[in-house]
């Protein structure tokens, strides 16, 4: 028996309850894992609260991330005692996830725990940090250099945004951070490396087809009106790495930024990211993230606090990363 957070539905409403579960109930997979840590992402918040149509079947153990050690494996790539990390692949949505003391997963979904980082630190990074690294790499691959100009990060106080701010600053970029709580979050974001803080309300007004050119590149976690505004303000040949929809999945924009300024809109996905690209991104994260990031932008809670934190993250009240100790 082991402890797990179980999501179920009653009268079309999602319920979240900690239960003792028998190992035999775990779904199929080649690798059985003792989970050390999971983490709380925006998608987890939507799943646990029922505010988003995330969970595809009930009952479900949420948690799109986990880190732990192998108990047993029928796949030759992993042996008992190996430390492993899981992010994405629909875990916590269609396959029981990380908010439990044990998980059984497909070997193809795992990566070895990177050298030079603990299991707790991998969850301080988690899907959010991995996504941020993929966004930053997309901008680099698009030719956006530190000398190109200022980089904008929207949703900067969230998990992806705070990691992106840190990574960009470590690489020498000048970063402008957009947040809905500028007065509250500004000091932390400046500590992480942001040179200027912008109130989110400035990006929530409808965008003109083209506006003043301000940004050489951008990482957008919000979507909708905010992304439309960002696109209208991009420099000629600028690039935007888009990875989130915290503000909505619509995009009320025009083709003008693309055909008159050559702006590139780069879609970034971390859920089904190929194995080698994941491993390379993790190695780069370990190299770039300073120890201060883990101390400043992360906090730890127990499984008992997961539901409360899930509600808070959907309301935009969580800054940085939240790890869940199992």
mmCIF file of C-alpha atoms in Angstrom:
data_model
loop_
_atom_site.group_PDB
_atom_site.id
_atom_site.type_symbol
_atom_site.label_atom_id
_atom_site.label_comp_id
_atom_site.label_asym_id
_atom_site.label_seq_id
_atom_site.Cartn_x
_atom_site.Cartn_y
_atom_site.Cartn_z
ATOM 1 C CA UNK A 1 0.000 0.000 0.000
ATOM 2 C CA UNK A 2 1.137 3.547 -0.645
ATOM 3 C CA UNK A 3 -0.213 7.080 -0.372
ATOM 4 C CA UNK A 4 -1.605 8.906 -3.418
ATOM 5 C CA UNK A 5 -3.702 11.941 -4.292
ATOM 6 C CA UNK A 6 -6.705 10.591 -6.197
ATOM 7 C CA UNK A 7 -8.897 12.722 -8.449
ATOM 8 C CA UNK A 8 -12.422 11.507 -9.101
ATOM 9 C CA UNK A 9 -15.709 12.960 -10.294
ATOM 10 C CA UNK A 10 -18.960 13.337 -8.388
ATOM 11 C CA UNK A 11 -21.919 15.069 -10.026
ATOM 12 C CA UNK A 12 -19.536 16.290 -12.790
ATOM 13 C CA UNK A 13 -17.314 17.989 -10.200
ATOM 14 C CA UNK A 14 -13.707 16.979 -9.602
ATOM 15 C CA UNK A 15 -12.803 15.766 -6.114
ATOM 16 C CA UNK A 16 -9.286 15.393 -4.716
ATOM 17 C CA UNK A 17 -8.594 13.012 -1.838
ATOM 18 C CA UNK A 18 -5.471 11.397 -0.361
ATOM 19 C CA UNK A 19 -5.916 7.636 -0.182
ATOM 20 C CA UNK A 20 -3.948 4.461 0.508
ATOM 21 C CA UNK A 21 -3.651 2.556 -2.785
ATOM 22 C CA UNK A 22 -2.572 -1.013 -3.521
ATOM 23 C CA UNK A 23 0.372 -1.343 -5.913
ATOM 24 C CA UNK A 24 -1.659 -3.742 -8.072
ATOM 25 C CA UNK A 25 -3.892 -0.829 -9.121
ATOM 26 C CA UNK A 26 -1.048 1.018 -10.853
ATOM 27 C CA UNK A 27 -1.366 1.196 -14.655
ATOM 28 C CA UNK A 28 0.877 -0.772 -17.003
ATOM 29 C CA UNK A 29 4.488 0.172 -17.618
ATOM 30 C CA UNK A 30 7.958 -1.331 -17.675
ATOM 31 C CA UNK A 31 9.396 0.627 -14.750
ATOM 32 C CA UNK A 32 8.143 0.801 -11.144
ATOM 33 C CA UNK A 33 9.396 3.910 -9.341
ATOM 34 C CA UNK A 34 9.557 5.049 -5.722
ATOM 35 C CA UNK A 35 8.652 8.715 -6.105
ATOM 36 C CA UNK A 36 10.726 11.185 -4.087
ATOM 37 C CA UNK A 37 9.241 14.422 -5.419
ATOM 38 C CA UNK A 38 6.610 15.708 -7.790
ATOM 39 C CA UNK A 39 5.861 19.341 -8.612
ATOM 40 C CA UNK A 40 2.929 21.651 -9.171
ATOM 41 C CA UNK A 41 2.451 23.055 -12.666
ATOM 42 C CA UNK A 42 -0.368 25.216 -14.009
ATOM 43 C CA UNK A 43 -1.752 22.164 -15.811
ATOM 44 C CA UNK A 44 -1.767 20.256 -12.500
ATOM 45 C CA UNK A 45 -3.701 23.133 -10.965
ATOM 46 C CA UNK A 46 -6.338 22.913 -13.671
ATOM 47 C CA UNK A 47 -6.558 19.131 -13.255
ATOM 48 C CA UNK A 48 -6.864 19.090 -9.456
ATOM 49 C CA UNK A 49 -9.407 21.912 -9.286
ATOM 50 C CA UNK A 50 -11.374 20.700 -12.306
ATOM 51 C CA UNK A 51 -11.105 24.159 -13.869
ATOM 52 C CA UNK A 52 -9.665 22.735 -17.084
ATOM 53 C CA UNK A 53 -10.479 19.622 -19.098
ATOM 54 C CA UNK A 54 -7.096 18.063 -18.387
ATOM 55 C CA UNK A 55 -7.933 14.640 -16.960
ATOM 56 C CA UNK A 56 -9.020 12.184 -19.649
ATOM 57 C CA UNK A 57 -10.228 9.397 -17.346
ATOM 58 C CA UNK A 58 -11.089 8.927 -13.670
ATOM 59 C CA UNK A 59 -9.864 7.998 -11.133
ATOM 60 C CA UNK A 60 -6.550 9.743 -11.806
ATOM 61 C CA UNK A 61 -3.375 10.503 -9.891
ATOM 62 C CA UNK A 62 -2.301 14.004 -10.981
ATOM 63 C CA UNK A 63 1.273 15.214 -11.377
ATOM 64 C CA UNK A 64 2.828 15.681 -14.811
ATOM 65 C CA UNK A 65 6.338 15.570 -13.260
ATOM 66 C CA UNK A 66 8.126 13.185 -10.930
ATOM 67 C CA UNK A 67 11.585 12.209 -9.787
ATOM 68 C CA UNK A 68 12.556 9.077 -7.908
ATOM 69 C CA UNK A 69 14.416 5.776 -7.947
ATOM 70 C CA UNK A 70 13.677 2.568 -9.830
ATOM 71 C CA UNK A 71 12.242 -0.260 -7.724
ATOM 72 C CA UNK A 72 12.070 -2.760 -10.570
ATOM 73 C CA UNK A 73 12.294 -2.645 -14.355
ATOM 74 C CA UNK A 74 11.683 -5.014 -17.249
ATOM 75 C CA UNK A 75 13.516 -2.631 -19.596
ATOM 76 C CA UNK A 76 17.298 -3.052 -19.864
ATOM 77 C CA UNK A 77 17.893 0.702 -19.905
ATOM 78 C CA UNK A 78 16.921 1.035 -16.237
ATOM 79 C CA UNK A 79 17.981 -1.016 -13.215
ATOM 80 C CA UNK A 80 16.814 -1.056 -9.604
ATOM 81 C CA UNK A 81 18.314 1.925 -7.782
ATOM 82 C CA UNK A 82 18.659 4.144 -10.861
ATOM 83 C CA UNK A 83 17.495 7.722 -10.350
ATOM 84 C CA UNK A 84 15.085 8.868 -13.062
ATOM 85 C CA UNK A 85 13.005 11.883 -14.073
ATOM 86 C CA UNK A 86 9.638 12.061 -15.842
ATOM 87 C CA UNK A 87 8.070 15.130 -17.438
ATOM 88 C CA UNK A 88 5.121 15.208 -19.822
ATOM 89 C CA UNK A 89 3.867 12.368 -22.042
ATOM 90 C CA UNK A 90 0.289 12.777 -20.804
ATOM 91 C CA UNK A 91 1.174 11.484 -17.342
ATOM 92 C CA UNK A 92 -1.225 12.947 -14.778
ATOM 93 C CA UNK A 93 -3.798 13.306 -17.565
ATOM 94 C CA UNK A 94 -4.338 9.861 -19.095
ATOM 95 C CA UNK A 95 -1.838 7.820 -17.044
ATOM 96 C CA UNK A 96 -1.401 7.970 -13.259
ATOM 97 C CA UNK A 97 1.173 10.602 -12.380
ATOM 98 C CA UNK A 98 3.625 11.835 -9.804
ATOM 99 C CA UNK A 99 1.533 12.833 -6.789
ATOM 100 C CA UNK A 100 1.860 9.387 -5.230
ATOM 101 C CA UNK A 101 4.575 7.470 -3.399
ATOM 102 C CA UNK A 102 4.846 5.022 -6.307
ATOM 103 C CA UNK A 103 4.381 5.198 -10.078
ATOM 104 C CA UNK A 104 4.591 2.679 -12.907
ATOM 105 C CA UNK A 105 5.645 4.204 -16.230
ATOM 106 C CA UNK A 106 6.826 3.371 -19.717
ATOM 107 C CA UNK A 107 10.599 3.345 -20.017
ATOM 108 C CA UNK A 108 10.469 5.528 -23.150
ATOM 109 C CA UNK A 109 9.041 8.385 -21.070
ATOM 110 C CA UNK A 110 11.953 8.525 -18.638
ATOM 111 C CA UNK A 111 15.360 10.171 -18.676
ATOM 112 C CA UNK A 112 18.203 9.457 -16.245
ATOM 113 C CA UNK A 113 18.534 12.014 -13.481
ATOM 114 C CA UNK A 114 21.115 14.519 -14.761
ATOM 115 C CA UNK A 115 24.562 14.558 -13.167
ATOM 116 C CA UNK A 116 25.146 17.354 -10.675
ATOM 117 C CA UNK A 117 21.540 17.801 -9.562
ATOM 118 C CA UNK A 118 19.395 16.129 -6.866
ATOM 119 C CA UNK A 119 15.942 14.618 -7.333
ATOM 120 C CA UNK A 120 14.465 17.558 -5.434
ATOM 121 C CA UNK A 121 16.257 20.024 -7.681
ATOM 122 C CA UNK A 122 15.005 18.259 -10.819
ATOM 123 C CA UNK A 123 11.468 18.957 -9.613
ATOM 124 C CA UNK A 124 12.375 22.544 -8.797
ATOM 125 C CA UNK A 125 13.136 22.679 -12.527
ATOM 126 C CA UNK A 126 10.485 20.209 -13.759
ATOM 127 C CA UNK A 127 8.341 20.674 -16.859
ATOM 128 C CA UNK A 128 8.439 24.435 -16.312
ATOM 129 C CA UNK A 129 12.221 24.676 -16.397
ATOM 130 C CA UNK A 130 12.503 22.196 -19.249
ATOM 131 C CA UNK A 131 9.986 24.229 -21.256
ATOM 132 C CA UNK A 132 11.834 27.455 -20.450
ATOM 133 C CA UNK A 133 15.108 25.927 -21.654
ATOM 134 C CA UNK A 134 13.465 24.780 -24.893
ATOM 135 C CA UNK A 135 12.085 28.303 -25.403
ATOM 136 C CA UNK A 136 15.469 29.914 -24.820
ATOM 137 C CA UNK A 137 17.127 27.429 -27.174
ATOM 138 C CA UNK A 138 14.478 28.201 -29.818
ATOM 139 C CA UNK A 139 15.384 31.901 -29.629
ATOM 140 C CA UNK A 140 19.096 31.094 -29.869
ATOM 141 C CA UNK A 141 18.481 28.824 -32.873
ATOM 142 C CA UNK A 142 16.457 31.646 -34.488
ATOM 143 C CA UNK A 143 19.510 33.882 -34.353
ATOM 144 C CA UNK A 144 18.482 36.104 -31.428
ATOM 145 C CA UNK A 145 21.720 37.111 -29.688
ATOM 146 C CA UNK A 146 22.310 39.144 -26.508
ATOM 147 C CA UNK A 147 23.427 42.072 -28.653
ATOM 148 C CA UNK A 148 20.223 41.848 -30.742
ATOM 149 C CA UNK A 149 18.216 43.733 -28.125
ATOM 150 C CA UNK A 150 15.916 43.264 -25.157
ATOM 151 C CA UNK A 151 14.033 39.999 -24.537
ATOM 152 C CA UNK A 152 10.498 40.051 -23.120
ATOM 153 C CA UNK A 153 9.186 37.295 -20.843
ATOM 154 C CA UNK A 154 5.441 37.204 -20.159
ATOM 155 C CA UNK A 155 3.973 35.440 -17.135
ATOM 156 C CA UNK A 156 7.399 36.003 -15.627
ATOM 157 C CA UNK A 157 6.440 35.187 -12.039
ATOM 158 C CA UNK A 158 5.225 31.688 -12.972
ATOM 159 C CA UNK A 159 7.310 28.534 -13.188
ATOM 160 C CA UNK A 160 8.229 28.785 -16.882
ATOM 161 C CA UNK A 161 8.624 32.548 -16.767
ATOM 162 C CA UNK A 162 10.887 32.695 -13.707
ATOM 163 C CA UNK A 163 13.119 29.968 -15.141
ATOM 164 C CA UNK A 164 13.246 31.739 -18.531
ATOM 165 C CA UNK A 165 14.222 35.023 -16.879
ATOM 166 C CA UNK A 166 17.045 33.244 -15.028
ATOM 167 C CA UNK A 167 18.322 31.342 -18.074
ATOM 168 C CA UNK A 168 18.288 34.386 -20.355
ATOM 169 C CA UNK A 169 20.096 36.502 -17.769
ATOM 170 C CA UNK A 170 22.715 33.785 -17.300
ATOM 171 C CA UNK A 171 23.326 33.837 -21.065
ATOM 172 C CA UNK A 172 23.844 37.593 -21.039
ATOM 173 C CA UNK A 173 20.500 38.789 -22.422
ATOM 174 C CA UNK A 174 18.811 41.941 -21.189
ATOM 175 C CA UNK A 175 15.405 40.787 -19.881
ATOM 176 C CA UNK A 176 12.117 42.646 -19.380
ATOM 177 C CA UNK A 177 9.673 40.699 -17.196
ATOM 178 C CA UNK A 178 5.887 41.026 -17.443
ATOM 179 C CA UNK A 179 3.885 40.116 -14.333
ATOM 180 C CA UNK A 180 0.415 40.772 -12.963
ATOM 181 C CA UNK A 181 1.822 41.609 -9.539
ATOM 182 C CA UNK A 182 4.720 43.876 -10.387
ATOM 183 C CA UNK A 183 5.080 45.438 -6.934
ATOM 184 C CA UNK A 184 4.995 42.073 -5.168
ATOM 185 C CA UNK A 185 7.053 40.011 -7.639
ATOM 186 C CA UNK A 186 9.381 42.667 -9.013
ATOM 187 C CA UNK A 187 12.127 42.286 -6.373
ATOM 188 C CA UNK A 188 12.378 38.496 -6.892
ATOM 189 C CA UNK A 189 12.377 38.832 -10.681
ATOM 190 C CA UNK A 190 15.154 41.401 -10.512
ATOM 191 C CA UNK A 191 17.120 39.058 -8.261
ATOM 192 C CA UNK A 192 16.686 36.329 -10.885
ATOM 193 C CA UNK A 193 18.092 38.646 -13.552
ATOM 194 C CA UNK A 194 15.302 40.835 -14.970
ATOM 195 C CA UNK A 195 16.468 44.375 -15.697
ATOM 196 C CA UNK A 196 12.975 45.866 -15.937
ATOM 197 C CA UNK A 197 9.519 44.922 -14.651
ATOM 198 C CA UNK A 198 6.342 45.635 -16.631
ATOM 199 C CA UNK A 199 2.774 45.434 -15.297
ATOM 200 C CA UNK A 200 0.706 42.861 -17.202
ATOM 201 C CA UNK A 201 -2.160 45.329 -17.690
ATOM 202 C CA UNK A 202 -0.018 47.108 -20.295
ATOM 203 C CA UNK A 203 -0.352 44.014 -22.501
ATOM 204 C CA UNK A 204 -4.055 43.349 -22.025
ATOM 205 C CA UNK A 205 -5.394 46.120 -24.235
ATOM 206 C CA UNK A 206 -6.254 45.131 -27.836
ATOM 207 C CA UNK A 207 -3.184 45.317 -30.036
ATOM 208 C CA UNK A 208 -2.913 47.370 -33.194
ATOM 209 C CA UNK A 209 -1.718 45.483 -36.262
ATOM 210 C CA UNK A 210 1.766 46.923 -35.709
ATOM 211 C CA UNK A 211 3.120 48.919 -32.789
ATOM 212 C CA UNK A 212 6.473 50.425 -31.861
ATOM 213 C CA UNK A 213 9.330 47.929 -32.232
ATOM 214 C CA UNK A 214 10.593 47.111 -28.736
ATOM 215 C CA UNK A 215 11.755 43.490 -28.424
ATOM 216 C CA UNK A 216 14.373 41.392 -30.207
ATOM 217 C CA UNK A 217 12.842 38.222 -28.817
ATOM 218 C CA UNK A 218 10.196 37.018 -26.394
ATOM 219 C CA UNK A 219 9.129 34.002 -24.357
ATOM 220 C CA UNK A 220 5.336 33.942 -24.044
ATOM 221 C CA UNK A 221 3.502 31.750 -21.540
ATOM 222 C CA UNK A 222 0.159 33.553 -21.709
ATOM 223 C CA UNK A 223 -1.258 33.500 -25.251
ATOM 224 C CA UNK A 224 -4.389 35.386 -26.334
ATOM 225 C CA UNK A 225 -4.326 39.218 -26.178
ATOM 226 C CA UNK A 226 -0.930 39.303 -24.492
ATOM 227 C CA UNK A 227 0.746 37.312 -27.269
ATOM 228 C CA UNK A 228 -0.995 39.452 -29.894
ATOM 229 C CA UNK A 229 0.427 42.583 -28.229
ATOM 230 C CA UNK A 230 3.898 41.055 -28.056
ATOM 231 C CA UNK A 231 3.849 40.158 -31.759
ATOM 232 C CA UNK A 232 2.855 43.705 -32.701
ATOM 233 C CA UNK A 233 5.852 45.078 -30.746
ATOM 234 C CA UNK A 234 8.559 42.777 -32.085
ATOM 235 C CA UNK A 235 11.650 44.127 -33.808
ATOM 236 C CA UNK A 236 12.231 43.415 -37.478
ATOM 237 C CA UNK A 237 13.322 39.740 -37.750
ATOM 238 C CA UNK A 238 12.470 39.176 -34.091
ATOM 239 C CA UNK A 239 11.301 35.834 -32.721
ATOM 240 C CA UNK A 240 8.715 34.769 -30.135
ATOM 241 C CA UNK A 241 8.830 31.360 -28.439
ATOM 242 C CA UNK A 242 5.240 30.549 -27.437
ATOM 243 C CA UNK A 243 4.605 27.764 -24.941
ATOM 244 C CA UNK A 244 1.555 28.598 -22.821
ATOM 245 C CA UNK A 245 -2.092 29.634 -22.693
ATOM 246 C CA UNK A 246 -2.604 30.946 -19.173
ATOM 247 C CA UNK A 247 -4.525 33.870 -20.700
ATOM 248 C CA UNK A 248 -6.440 31.821 -23.286
ATOM 249 C CA UNK A 249 -5.822 29.725 -26.380
ATOM 250 C CA UNK A 250 -7.109 32.292 -28.890
ATOM 251 C CA UNK A 251 -4.786 34.635 -30.789
ATOM 252 C CA UNK A 252 -6.456 37.886 -31.940
ATOM 253 C CA UNK A 253 -3.698 39.096 -34.240
ATOM 254 C CA UNK A 254 -3.022 39.835 -37.924
ATOM 255 C CA UNK A 255 -0.438 38.644 -40.428
ATOM 256 C CA UNK A 256 1.227 42.079 -40.374
ATOM 257 C CA UNK A 257 4.084 41.250 -37.939
ATOM 258 C CA UNK A 258 4.979 38.214 -40.031
ATOM 259 C CA UNK A 259 4.829 39.658 -43.540
ATOM 260 C CA UNK A 260 6.041 43.215 -42.856
ATOM 261 C CA UNK A 261 8.627 42.620 -40.115
ATOM 262 C CA UNK A 262 9.602 39.006 -40.685
ATOM 263 C CA UNK A 263 8.662 38.089 -37.121
ATOM 264 C CA UNK A 264 8.968 34.390 -36.301
ATOM 265 C CA UNK A 265 6.420 32.684 -34.033
ATOM 266 C CA UNK A 266 8.057 29.543 -32.648
ATOM 267 C CA UNK A 267 5.841 26.922 -31.051
ATOM 268 C CA UNK A 268 7.502 25.101 -28.154
ATOM 269 C CA UNK A 269 6.258 21.746 -26.832
ATOM 270 C CA UNK A 270 7.794 19.855 -23.926
ATOM 271 C CA UNK A 271 5.176 17.100 -23.571
ATOM 272 C CA UNK A 272 6.329 14.870 -26.448
ATOM 273 C CA UNK A 273 9.830 16.316 -26.813
ATOM 274 C CA UNK A 274 12.186 13.610 -28.187
ATOM 275 C CA UNK A 275 14.547 11.802 -25.813
ATOM 276 C CA UNK A 276 17.872 13.268 -26.919
ATOM 277 C CA UNK A 277 16.492 16.805 -27.028
ATOM 278 C CA UNK A 278 15.263 16.335 -23.439
ATOM 279 C CA UNK A 279 18.613 15.015 -22.262
ATOM 280 C CA UNK A 280 20.471 17.896 -23.936
ATOM 281 C CA UNK A 281 18.079 20.440 -22.407
ATOM 282 C CA UNK A 282 18.496 18.934 -18.919
ATOM 283 C CA UNK A 283 22.285 19.037 -19.247
ATOM 284 C CA UNK A 284 22.119 22.689 -20.296
ATOM 285 C CA UNK A 285 19.792 23.504 -17.381
ATOM 286 C CA UNK A 286 22.211 21.990 -14.876
ATOM 287 C CA UNK A 287 25.007 24.024 -16.447
ATOM 288 C CA UNK A 288 23.149 27.353 -16.505
ATOM 289 C CA UNK A 289 20.918 27.521 -13.425
ATOM 290 C CA UNK A 290 22.737 29.043 -10.442
ATOM 291 C CA UNK A 291 22.276 27.612 -6.954
ATOM 292 C CA UNK A 292 20.501 30.835 -6.031
ATOM 293 C CA UNK A 293 17.640 29.917 -8.393
ATOM 294 C CA UNK A 294 16.732 26.883 -6.293
ATOM 295 C CA UNK A 295 16.859 28.926 -3.094
ATOM 296 C CA UNK A 296 14.954 31.974 -4.363
ATOM 297 C CA UNK A 297 12.336 30.730 -6.818
ATOM 298 C CA UNK A 298 11.220 27.440 -5.252
ATOM 299 C CA UNK A 299 9.323 26.175 -2.213
ATOM 300 C CA UNK A 300 8.454 22.717 -0.859
ATOM 301 C CA UNK A 301 5.090 21.428 0.379
ATOM 302 C CA UNK A 302 3.642 18.055 1.358
ATOM 303 C CA UNK A 303 0.996 16.110 -0.532
ATOM 304 C CA UNK A 304 -1.562 17.389 1.976
ATOM 305 C CA UNK A 305 -1.080 20.947 0.677
ATOM 306 C CA UNK A 306 -1.312 20.028 -3.018
ATOM 307 C CA UNK A 307 -5.016 20.816 -3.463
ATOM 308 C CA UNK A 308 -4.701 24.189 -1.731
ATOM 309 C CA UNK A 309 -1.679 25.106 -3.854
ATOM 310 C CA UNK A 310 -3.506 23.946 -6.986
ATOM 311 C CA UNK A 311 -6.277 26.453 -6.348
ATOM 312 C CA UNK A 312 -3.719 29.206 -5.765
ATOM 313 C CA UNK A 313 -1.771 28.527 -8.977
ATOM 314 C CA UNK A 314 -4.955 28.761 -11.082
ATOM 315 C CA UNK A 315 -5.622 32.168 -9.505
ATOM 316 C CA UNK A 316 -2.138 33.442 -10.349
ATOM 317 C CA UNK A 317 -1.126 33.503 -6.694
ATOM 318 C CA UNK A 318 1.928 31.236 -6.912
ATOM 319 C CA UNK A 319 5.345 32.687 -7.667
ATOM 320 C CA UNK A 320 8.121 30.453 -8.959
ATOM 321 C CA UNK A 321 8.118 26.679 -8.505
ATOM 322 C CA UNK A 322 6.368 24.474 -5.937
ATOM 323 C CA UNK A 323 7.767 20.993 -5.287
ATOM 324 C CA UNK A 324 5.755 18.271 -3.571
ATOM 325 C CA UNK A 325 7.647 15.929 -1.261
ATOM 326 C CA UNK A 326 6.397 12.355 -1.282
#
